[in-house]
C-alpha positions as MATLAB code, in Angstrom:
seq = 'MAAAKPWRAPPNPSLVNSITSLLQTLNPHNSNIISQPLNQFASHLNPNLVIQVIKSQKNPFHALFFFNWASNPQPNPNNYFHTRSCYVAITDILLSHSLFSMAFSLLHHSYGVSDFIIARFIKALGDRGDIRGAIHWFHYVKSFERGRCLSSYNSILGVLVRENRVDLTKAFYDQLVKEGVVIPDVYSYTTMIRGFCKMGMVVHARKVFDEMKCDPNLVTYNTVINAFCKKGDMESAKRILLD';
ca = [
      92.494  -34.435  -18.056;
      91.112  -37.712  -19.375;
      91.273  -40.664  -17.038;
      94.058  -43.083  -17.803;
      93.001  -46.368  -19.344;
      93.478  -49.341  -17.031;
      96.613  -51.275  -17.825;
      96.077  -54.831  -19.001;
      98.770  -57.447  -19.072;
      99.289  -59.058  -22.484;
      97.342  -62.298  -22.885;
      99.003  -65.475  -21.714;
     100.392  -67.238  -24.831;
      99.453  -70.616  -23.392;
      95.853  -69.445  -23.026;
      95.785  -68.228  -26.631;
      97.260  -71.560  -27.736;
      94.703  -73.511  -25.704;
      91.803  -71.650  -27.283;
      93.317  -72.026  -30.753;
      93.833  -75.760  -30.239;
      90.203  -76.142  -29.199;
      88.956  -74.133  -32.173;
      90.935  -76.339  -34.546;
      88.961  -79.366  -33.356;
      85.700  -77.704  -34.382;
      84.151  -77.527  -37.831;
      82.895  -73.951  -38.200;
      80.899  -74.921  -41.306;
      78.793  -77.403  -39.315;
      75.400  -75.824  -38.682;
      75.035  -77.938  -35.535;
      78.329  -76.857  -33.998;
      78.094  -75.975  -30.318;
      80.146  -73.348  -28.546;
      79.844  -74.858  -25.078;
      83.498  -76.069  -24.993;
      84.585  -72.425  -25.155;
      82.674  -71.536  -21.995;
      85.628  -72.629  -19.861;
      87.479  -69.538  -21.119;
      84.693  -67.035  -20.371;
      86.259  -65.784  -17.144;
      89.468  -64.889  -19.018;
      87.844  -62.728  -21.678;
      89.203  -59.256  -22.296;
      89.772  -57.302  -25.534;
      93.502  -58.100  -25.715;
      92.857  -61.834  -25.456;
      90.101  -61.732  -28.060;
      92.295  -59.796  -30.494;
      95.242  -62.171  -30.062;
      93.066  -65.253  -30.534;
      91.559  -63.770  -33.705;
      94.991  -62.891  -35.096;
      96.274  -66.403  -34.317;
      93.694  -68.131  -36.518;
      94.710  -69.370  -39.944;
      91.103  -70.246  -40.708;
      88.960  -67.078  -40.766;
      85.853  -69.100  -39.927;
      87.445  -70.253  -36.680;
      88.176  -66.605  -35.886;
      84.587  -65.634  -36.663;
      83.176  -68.514  -34.606;
      85.257  -67.453  -31.605;
      84.312  -63.800  -32.107;
      80.604  -64.645  -32.243;
      80.874  -66.774  -29.107;
      82.702  -63.987  -27.255;
      79.963  -61.549  -28.314;
      77.631  -63.224  -25.836;
      79.561  -65.668  -23.642;
      77.761  -67.814  -21.126;
      78.579  -67.196  -18.371;
      79.974  -63.667  -18.567;
      81.425  -62.970  -15.105;
      83.470  -59.960  -16.282;
      80.627  -58.355  -18.276;
      82.869  -58.595  -21.310;
      81.959  -56.754  -24.516;
      83.839  -56.213  -27.774;
      85.723  -52.949  -28.268;
      86.322  -51.224  -31.589;
      89.764  -52.858  -31.741;
      88.090  -56.274  -31.582;
      85.852  -55.386  -34.518;
      88.866  -54.108  -36.431;
      90.700  -57.393  -35.791;
      87.861  -59.604  -37.032;
      87.231  -57.282  -39.995;
      90.877  -57.402  -41.021;
      91.087  -61.198  -40.949;
      87.864  -61.567  -42.947;
      89.003  -59.013  -45.515;
      92.414  -60.680  -45.805;
      90.549  -63.792  -47.004;
      88.330  -61.749  -49.373;
      85.230  -62.369  -47.225;
      83.869  -58.885  -47.895;
      80.159  -59.713  -47.724;
      80.621  -61.620  -44.487;
      82.577  -58.757  -42.919;
      79.972  -56.210  -43.990;
      77.094  -58.328  -42.705;
      78.795  -58.790  -39.335;
      79.404  -55.064  -38.942;
      76.013  -54.020  -40.276;
      74.179  -56.173  -37.730;
      76.366  -55.457  -34.715;
      78.984  -52.732  -34.453;
      77.787  -50.655  -37.357;
      79.532  -49.480  -40.505;
      81.729  -46.404  -40.205;
      84.204  -44.378  -42.219;
      87.099  -45.872  -40.252;
      85.968  -49.431  -40.996;
      85.082  -48.887  -44.663;
      88.540  -47.387  -45.195;
      89.845  -50.879  -44.429;
      87.531  -52.367  -47.077;
      88.899  -49.869  -49.601;
      92.508  -50.711  -48.771;
      91.846  -54.458  -48.879;
      90.289  -54.170  -52.334;
      93.177  -51.984  -53.447;
      95.600  -54.646  -52.239;
      93.855  -57.042  -54.634;
      94.060  -54.540  -57.485;
      90.277  -54.126  -57.521;
      90.113  -50.384  -58.155;
      86.473  -50.489  -59.232;
      85.509  -52.224  -55.994;
      87.516  -49.772  -53.904;
      85.793  -46.822  -55.572;
      82.385  -48.475  -55.073;
      82.955  -48.723  -51.323;
      84.222  -45.152  -51.207;
      81.029  -43.845  -52.788;
      79.009  -46.024  -50.423;
      80.586  -44.552  -47.288;
      80.573  -41.014  -48.704;
      76.831  -41.298  -49.220;
      75.844  -42.484  -45.760;
      78.434  -40.370  -43.923;
      77.397  -37.321  -46.010;
      80.974  -36.630  -46.997;
      82.411  -36.955  -43.477;
      84.787  -39.713  -44.472;
      88.393  -38.548  -44.275;
      89.703  -42.051  -43.502;
      88.079  -43.392  -46.659;
      89.303  -40.428  -48.699;
      92.833  -41.120  -47.520;
      92.443  -44.819  -48.225;
      91.240  -44.334  -51.812;
      93.993  -41.767  -52.439;
      96.571  -44.299  -51.250;
      95.118  -47.056  -53.425;
      95.101  -44.897  -56.552;
      98.623  -43.550  -56.033;
      99.932  -47.077  -55.655;
      98.307  -47.938  -58.993;
      99.844  -44.817  -60.610;
      96.371  -43.418  -61.340;
      97.450  -39.861  -60.676;
      94.674  -38.196  -62.711;
      92.017  -40.097  -60.790;
      93.829  -39.426  -57.525;
      93.763  -35.702  -58.258;
      90.043  -35.867  -59.037;
      89.317  -37.357  -55.611;
      91.733  -34.953  -53.925;
      90.145  -31.937  -55.638;
      86.723  -33.198  -54.571;
      87.901  -33.448  -50.962;
      89.280  -29.900  -50.995;
      86.362  -28.343  -52.909;
      83.547  -29.839  -50.843;
      85.176  -28.852  -47.568;
      83.065  -31.230  -45.474;
      86.244  -32.577  -43.924;
      89.657  -30.947  -43.952;
      92.576  -32.811  -45.566;
      95.187  -33.916  -43.063;
      98.913  -34.407  -43.496;
      98.310  -37.914  -44.882;
      95.943  -36.561  -47.559;
      98.417  -33.935  -48.721;
     101.421  -36.252  -48.561;
      99.652  -38.953  -50.565;
      98.750  -36.490  -53.333;
     102.306  -35.145  -53.299;
     103.682  -38.690  -53.534;
     101.413  -39.401  -56.484;
     102.692  -36.405  -58.406;
     106.306  -37.180  -57.510;
     105.971  -40.784  -58.708;
     104.962  -39.463  -62.115;
     107.731  -36.856  -62.193;
     105.237  -34.004  -61.808;
     107.326  -32.161  -59.243;
     105.885  -28.708  -59.980;
     102.401  -30.022  -59.177;
     103.750  -31.660  -56.028;
     105.308  -28.381  -54.906;
     101.996  -26.586  -55.491;
     100.178  -29.019  -53.188;
     102.998  -28.649  -50.659;
     102.614  -24.863  -50.689;
      98.827  -25.121  -50.260;
      98.960  -27.388  -47.198;
      96.715  -26.215  -44.359;
      98.662  -28.214  -41.796;
     102.311  -28.724  -40.973;
     104.207  -31.156  -43.234;
     105.756  -34.161  -41.546;
     109.085  -35.827  -42.217;
     107.588  -38.060  -44.914;
     106.185  -35.021  -46.720;
     109.540  -33.254  -46.712;
     111.451  -36.345  -47.807;
     109.019  -37.025  -50.651;
     109.327  -33.544  -52.160;
     113.068  -33.193  -51.593;
     113.818  -36.603  -53.124;
     111.687  -35.737  -56.149;
     113.609  -32.521  -56.782;
     116.927  -34.317  -56.281;
     115.965  -36.948  -58.861;
     115.260  -34.114  -61.286;
     118.690  -32.669  -60.545;
     117.092  -29.519  -59.143;
     119.164  -29.227  -55.987;
     118.325  -25.546  -55.582;
     114.598  -26.267  -55.261;
     115.350  -29.132  -52.884;
     117.303  -26.780  -50.624;
     114.541  -24.188  -50.819;
     112.069  -26.689  -49.378;
     114.188  -26.838  -46.235;
     114.668  -23.080  -46.020;
     111.078  -21.936  -46.678;
];
């Protein structure tokens, strides 16, 4: 049995506010900016605090400045280091401000670029309606992960379904199934099913449902059943529950 993770109390809101107030007095664009004022908080550093401070910043450059300081605090009495969740937090805030190059550079030179992280790039570009950019990042991660990129597959499927690009969604889905490097999960199947259902292609949705190599979840069932009900095919909807 895996050892239980140590419990950490949530960060003190007043501490988060104090750090945020200090950051707001600093100009992160000043090349001569010094991080020494932050050293007073070094003994309080833990991943939960770092994540909450990052999420509290309205200015992404303040968040990045704090993150960079916490990467190598002086002193470092707790031997603090960033966890994956910390990298996710800083990546998300940079992407939410369309700072894609900055986020990539940070990850490339520190934590490393992974399928899980690039999936967030794909979603962020999809949120902006930049389908071409989302596909570019998908091909990038697929190349260096040698196809082992289920998170990015799922992300691009979600982006394309939201844009009603069902033909393109099916092309990516078919590629995922045919190559067999990674196995589709319930999210992969459900996203493809949702894409077909959005376009009224219920027969195609049912085919994907029948071919699932894992158990459907509640969302999967609801998606297919609702699609049949909208078509007035109550018999097929009932059959989904009985099969």
